Coordinates of C-alpha atoms and ligand atoms in Angstrom, one line a residue:
M1 CA -70.5 10.8 3.2
R2 CA -68.9 12.3 6.2
S3 CA -66.0 10.0 5.8
F4 CA -65.7 10.9 2.1
K5 CA -65.4 14.6 3.0
Y6 CA -62.8 13.7 5.6
F7 CA -60.9 11.8 2.9
L8 CA -61.0 14.8 0.6
F9 CA -59.7 17.0 3.5
V10 CA -56.8 14.7 4.2
L11 CA -56.1 14.4 0.5
S12 CA -56.0 18.1 0.1
I13 CA -53.5 18.5 3.0
F14 CA -51.4 15.8 1.4
L15 CA -51.5 17.5 -2.0
F16 CA -50.8 20.9 -0.5
F17 CA -47.6 19.6 1.3
A18 CA -46.6 17.5 -1.6
C19 CA -46.8 20.4 -4.0
D20 CA -45.2 22.8 -1.6
S21 CA -42.1 20.8 -1.2
G22 CA -42.2 19.7 -4.8
D23 CA -39.5 22.0 -6.1
I24 CA -37.0 20.9 -3.6
E25 CA -37.8 17.3 -4.0
E26 CA -37.5 17.5 -7.7
K27 CA -34.1 19.1 -7.5
K28 CA -32.8 16.4 -5.1
Y29 CA -34.2 13.8 -7.4
T30 CA -32.5 15.3 -10.4
V31 CA -29.1 15.4 -8.7
N32 CA -29.2 11.9 -7.5
N33 CA -30.4 10.6 -10.8
T34 CA -27.8 12.4 -12.8
G35 CA -24.8 11.4 -10.8
K36 CA -21.3 11.5 -12.2
T37 CA -20.0 10.3 -15.5
V38 CA -16.9 8.1 -15.7
K39 CA -15.3 7.7 -19.1
L40 CA -13.0 4.8 -19.8
T41 CA -10.4 5.5 -22.4
G42 CA -7.7 3.4 -23.8
C43 CA -6.9 0.6 -26.1
I44 CA -8.4 -2.5 -24.7
R45 CA -7.3 -5.7 -26.5
G46 CA -8.7 -9.2 -26.0
L47 CA -12.4 -8.5 -25.2
N48 CA -13.4 -11.2 -27.7
A49 CA -12.0 -13.8 -25.3
W50 CA -15.0 -13.3 -23.0
E51 CA -17.8 -14.1 -25.4
E52 CA -20.0 -16.9 -23.9
S53 CA -18.1 -16.9 -20.6
E54 CA -19.5 -16.8 -17.1
Y55 CA -17.1 -13.8 -16.6
G56 CA -16.9 -10.5 -18.4
I57 CA -15.0 -7.3 -18.4
A58 CA -17.1 -4.5 -17.0
L59 CA -16.9 -0.8 -16.0
A60 CA -18.5 -1.2 -12.6
G61 CA -19.3 0.9 -9.5
F62 CA -18.8 -0.6 -6.1
S63 CA -19.8 0.8 -2.7
D64 CA -17.4 0.4 0.3
D65 CA -19.0 -2.6 1.9
S66 CA -19.8 -4.8 -1.1
Y67 CA -17.8 -6.7 -3.6
Y68 CA -20.9 -7.0 -5.8
A69 CA -21.1 -4.2 -8.3
V70 CA -23.9 -1.8 -7.5
M71 CA -24.0 -0.9 -11.2
Q72 CA -22.0 -2.1 -14.2
R73 CA -21.8 -2.0 -18.0
T74 CA -20.2 -4.8 -19.7
V75 CA -17.4 -3.6 -22.0
T76 CA -18.0 -5.0 -25.5
P77 CA -15.7 -5.1 -28.4
V78 CA -16.1 -2.1 -30.7
D79 CA -13.8 -3.0 -33.6
D80 CA -10.5 -4.7 -34.2
S81 CA -8.4 -1.7 -33.1
G82 CA -9.6 -2.1 -29.5
V83 CA -9.7 1.7 -29.0
L84 CA -12.5 2.6 -26.6
N85 CA -14.4 5.5 -25.4
F86 CA -16.8 3.9 -23.0
V87 CA -19.1 5.7 -20.6
L88 CA -20.7 4.9 -17.3
N89 CA -23.4 7.4 -16.5
G90 CA -25.4 8.1 -13.3
V91 CA -22.7 7.2 -10.8
S92 CA -24.3 8.2 -7.5
N93 CA -22.6 9.3 -4.3
S94 CA -23.0 5.9 -2.7
I95 CA -20.4 4.5 -5.1
S96 CA -16.9 4.7 -3.7
T97 CA -14.9 3.1 -6.6
V98 CA -15.4 2.7 -10.3
E99 CA -13.3 -0.1 -11.6
L100 CA -12.5 -1.8 -14.8
A101 CA -13.0 -5.3 -13.5
V102 CA -13.5 -8.9 -14.2
T103 CA -16.9 -9.7 -12.8
N104 CA -18.9 -12.9 -12.9
N105 CA -22.6 -13.2 -14.0
L106 CA -23.7 -12.3 -10.5
R107 CA -21.8 -9.0 -10.8
R108 CA -19.3 -10.1 -8.2
R109 CA -15.8 -8.6 -8.5
I110 CA -13.3 -11.3 -9.4
L111 CA -10.3 -9.1 -10.3
S112 CA -9.8 -5.4 -10.4
L113 CA -7.8 -4.1 -13.3
A114 CA -7.9 -0.4 -12.8
T115 CA -9.6 1.8 -10.2
I116 CA -10.9 5.3 -9.6
D117 CA -11.5 6.4 -6.1
M118 CA -14.8 8.3 -6.4
T119 CA -14.7 9.7 -2.9
A120 CA -11.9 12.0 -4.2
Y121 CA -14.6 13.6 -6.4
G122 CA -17.0 14.0 -3.4
G123 CA -19.9 16.4 -3.3
N124 CA -23.6 16.3 -4.0
T125 CA -23.4 17.9 -7.3
P126 CA -22.4 16.0 -10.4
S127 CA -18.9 17.1 -11.5
D128 CA -17.5 17.0 -15.0
T129 CA -16.7 13.8 -16.6
I130 CA -14.1 11.8 -14.7
Y131 CA -11.6 9.9 -16.8
L132 CA -10.3 6.4 -16.2
E133 CA -7.4 6.1 -18.6
V134 CA -6.0 2.6 -18.8
G135 CA -3.5 2.9 -21.7
D136 CA -2.9 -0.1 -23.9
I137 CA -4.0 -3.2 -22.1
D138 CA -4.6 -6.9 -22.7
V139 CA -7.7 -8.2 -21.1
T140 CA -7.6 -11.8 -22.1
P141 CA -7.8 -14.1 -19.1
Y142 CA -4.0 -14.2 -19.1
G143 CA -3.7 -10.4 -19.3
C144 CA -6.2 -10.1 -16.4
I145 CA -4.1 -12.5 -14.3
Q146 CA -1.0 -10.4 -15.0
M147 CA -2.7 -7.1 -14.1
G148 CA -5.0 -8.3 -11.4
I149 CA -2.7 -10.9 -9.6
F150 CA 0.9 -11.0 -10.7
D151 CA 1.4 -7.2 -10.7
K152 CA -0.2 -6.9 -7.3
A153 CA 0.9 -9.9 -5.3
C154 CA 3.9 -11.5 -7.0
I155 CA 6.3 -9.2 -8.8
Q156 CA 7.8 -7.7 -5.7
C157 CA 9.7 -11.0 -5.4
H158 CA 9.5 -12.2 -9.0
G159 CA 10.9 -9.8 -11.5
G160 CA 10.4 -6.4 -9.8
N161 CA 13.3 -4.7 -7.9
G162 CA 15.8 -6.8 -9.9
R163 CA 14.7 -9.9 -7.9
S164 CA 13.7 -13.1 -9.5
A165 CA 13.0 -15.5 -6.6
G166 CA 13.3 -19.1 -7.6
G167 CA 14.6 -17.9 -11.1
L168 CA 11.0 -17.0 -11.9
N169 CA 10.1 -13.7 -13.5
L170 CA 6.4 -12.7 -13.4
M171 CA 6.6 -9.3 -15.0
K172 CA 4.4 -8.4 -18.0
D173 CA 5.4 -10.0 -21.3
L174 CA 7.8 -12.4 -19.5
S175 CA 5.5 -14.3 -17.1
Y176 CA 3.9 -16.5 -19.7
G177 CA 7.2 -17.8 -21.1
N178 CA 8.5 -18.3 -17.6
L179 CA 5.5 -20.3 -16.5
V180 CA 3.6 -22.3 -19.1
D181 CA 5.1 -25.8 -19.7
V182 CA 8.3 -24.7 -18.0
A183 CA 10.0 -27.1 -15.6
S184 CA 10.5 -26.0 -12.0
T185 CA 14.0 -25.0 -11.1
Q186 CA 13.3 -25.5 -7.4
K187 CA 11.5 -28.8 -7.3
N188 CA 12.6 -31.8 -9.3
G189 CA 10.0 -33.4 -11.5
Y190 CA 7.6 -30.5 -11.3
Y191 CA 6.4 -28.1 -13.9
R192 CA 5.5 -24.5 -13.0
V193 CA 2.3 -24.6 -15.1
I194 CA 1.1 -27.6 -17.0
S195 CA -1.3 -26.6 -19.8
G196 CA -4.7 -28.0 -19.0
D197 CA -3.7 -29.6 -15.7
A198 CA -4.0 -27.2 -12.7
D199 CA -3.9 -30.0 -10.1
N200 CA -0.4 -31.0 -11.1
S201 CA 0.9 -27.5 -11.7
L202 CA 3.4 -26.3 -9.1
L203 CA 1.9 -22.8 -9.3
W204 CA -1.5 -24.1 -8.3
Q205 CA -0.3 -26.4 -5.6
I206 CA 1.8 -23.8 -3.8
L207 CA -1.1 -21.4 -3.6
N208 CA -3.3 -24.0 -1.9
E209 CA -3.5 -25.9 1.3
G210 CA -1.1 -28.8 1.2
G211 CA 1.5 -26.8 -0.8
E212 CA 3.1 -25.2 2.3
N213 CA 6.3 -27.2 2.2
L214 CA 6.8 -27.8 -1.5
L215 CA 9.2 -24.8 -1.7
H216 CA 11.4 -23.0 0.7
Y217 CA 8.9 -20.2 0.7
N218 CA 5.3 -20.8 1.8
H219 CA 3.0 -19.2 -0.8
T220 CA -0.4 -20.3 0.7
E221 CA -0.9 -16.8 2.3
V222 CA 0.4 -14.8 -0.6
L223 CA -3.0 -14.1 -2.0
S224 CA -5.0 -13.7 1.1
S225 CA -4.1 -10.2 2.1
Q226 CA -4.7 -8.8 -1.4
F227 CA -7.9 -10.7 -2.1
K228 CA -9.6 -10.9 1.3
N229 CA -13.2 -11.1 0.2
N230 CA -12.7 -12.9 -3.1
L231 CA -9.9 -15.3 -2.4
D232 CA -11.8 -18.3 -3.7
E233 CA -13.0 -16.6 -6.8
T234 CA -9.5 -15.4 -7.5
K235 CA -8.1 -18.9 -7.1
S236 CA -10.7 -20.4 -9.4
F237 CA -9.9 -17.8 -11.9
I238 CA -6.3 -19.0 -12.0
Q239 CA -7.5 -22.6 -12.0
N240 CA -9.7 -21.9 -15.0
W241 CA -6.9 -20.2 -16.8
I242 CA -4.6 -23.2 -16.5
K243 CA -7.4 -25.6 -17.5
N244 CA -8.2 -23.6 -20.6
L245 CA -4.6 -23.4 -21.7
A246 CA -5.1 -26.9 -23.2
D247 CA -7.8 -25.7 -25.6
Ligands
HEC301 C1 7.8 -12.5 -0.5 C2 8.4 -13.1 -1.8 C3 7.5 -13.9 -2.7 C4 6.2 -13.5 -3.2 C5 5.4 -12.3 -2.9 C6 5.9 -14.5 -4.1 N1 6.9 -15.5 -4.2 FE1 7.0 -17.1 -5.5 N2 8.7 -17.6 -4.7 C7 9.4 -17.0 -3.7 C8 10.7 -17.7 -3.4 C9 11.7 -17.3 -2.4 C10 10.7 -18.8 -4.3 C11 11.8 -19.9 -4.3 C12 11.4 -20.9 -3.3 C13 12.5 -22.0 -3.3 O1 13.6 -21.8 -3.6 O2 12.1 -23.2 -2.9 C14 9.5 -18.7 -5.0 C15 9.1 -19.7 -6.0 C16 8.0 -19.7 -6.8 C17 7.6 -20.7 -7.7 C18 8.4 -21.9 -8.1 C19 9.5 -21.6 -9.2 C20 10.2 -22.9 -9.6 O3 10.8 -22.9 -10.6 O4 10.1 -23.8 -8.8 C21 6.4 -20.3 -8.3 C22 5.6 -21.0 -9.4 C23 6.0 -19.0 -7.6 N3 7.0 -18.7 -6.7 C24 4.9 -18.3 -7.9 C25 4.5 -17.2 -7.2 C26 3.3 -16.5 -7.5 C27 2.3 -16.8 -8.6 C28 3.2 -15.4 -6.7 C29 2.1 -14.4 -6.5 C30 0.8 -14.9 -6.3 C31 4.4 -15.5 -5.8 N4 5.2 -16.5 -6.2 C32 4.7 -14.5 -4.9 C33 9.0 -15.8 -3.1 C34 7.9 -15.1 -3.3

């Protein structure tokens, strides 16, 4: 009996304090839970290519120290026009970037296609809607390789600045015709990309160990500075793309 009274006493103290601080707690809770809203706008073509794939196109929030998405929504096709108004709600302050990204089924970032730096919108209070405008883009596997790899790590030598090293132009709309089933101009008997056969494609060989001396320029380190944490995933993405070209 005594201990029951003691229990009630302790309980009442607990309730008293719990209620007392209730307002403040509730406010904090609301703010964290509401978060910010990021709206993706643009014309996104090629989403159908991802049906039944281990990869997908997602609007995803990442925190500084992780390449797994903290939160994500898979972007699904709306209609044939590809025009999108797609929203990610509840983006908390722990999220430092929101990205249109290729992620795998573990929510790991494979390639980033467009990024918003959320720290620029700081603060504890939710701000107005933040827009991620991507324009008219192609998110087929090839389009993703263009935006996520060639545009970031290759065009400075291949097509940008009026330079086409090795006679190879990797700029948007030109890269495919410059690569796929096209003979190498630098290495006799080689093809830049052989549809369906990554192992024998010069592109694949020069990016990997053993390909150091195939050309006058060593490409094995070209991807490692851009894709520190997801180098292997980025490479397998290229490998898959070449393999699937045969389909
Ligand atoms: C710093 C400059 C530089 C960067 C960056 C670069 N390359 Fe190259 N690349 C070269 C040079 C130079 C050659 C020609 C080498 C030679 O003549 O043997 C070349 C040749 C090639 C070739 C062979 C072309 C042929 O016909 O034989 C391929 C394929 C290639 N690069 C792909 C890439 C890809 C893909 C990337 C990005 C992931 C890339 N390169 C990034 C400088 C660069």
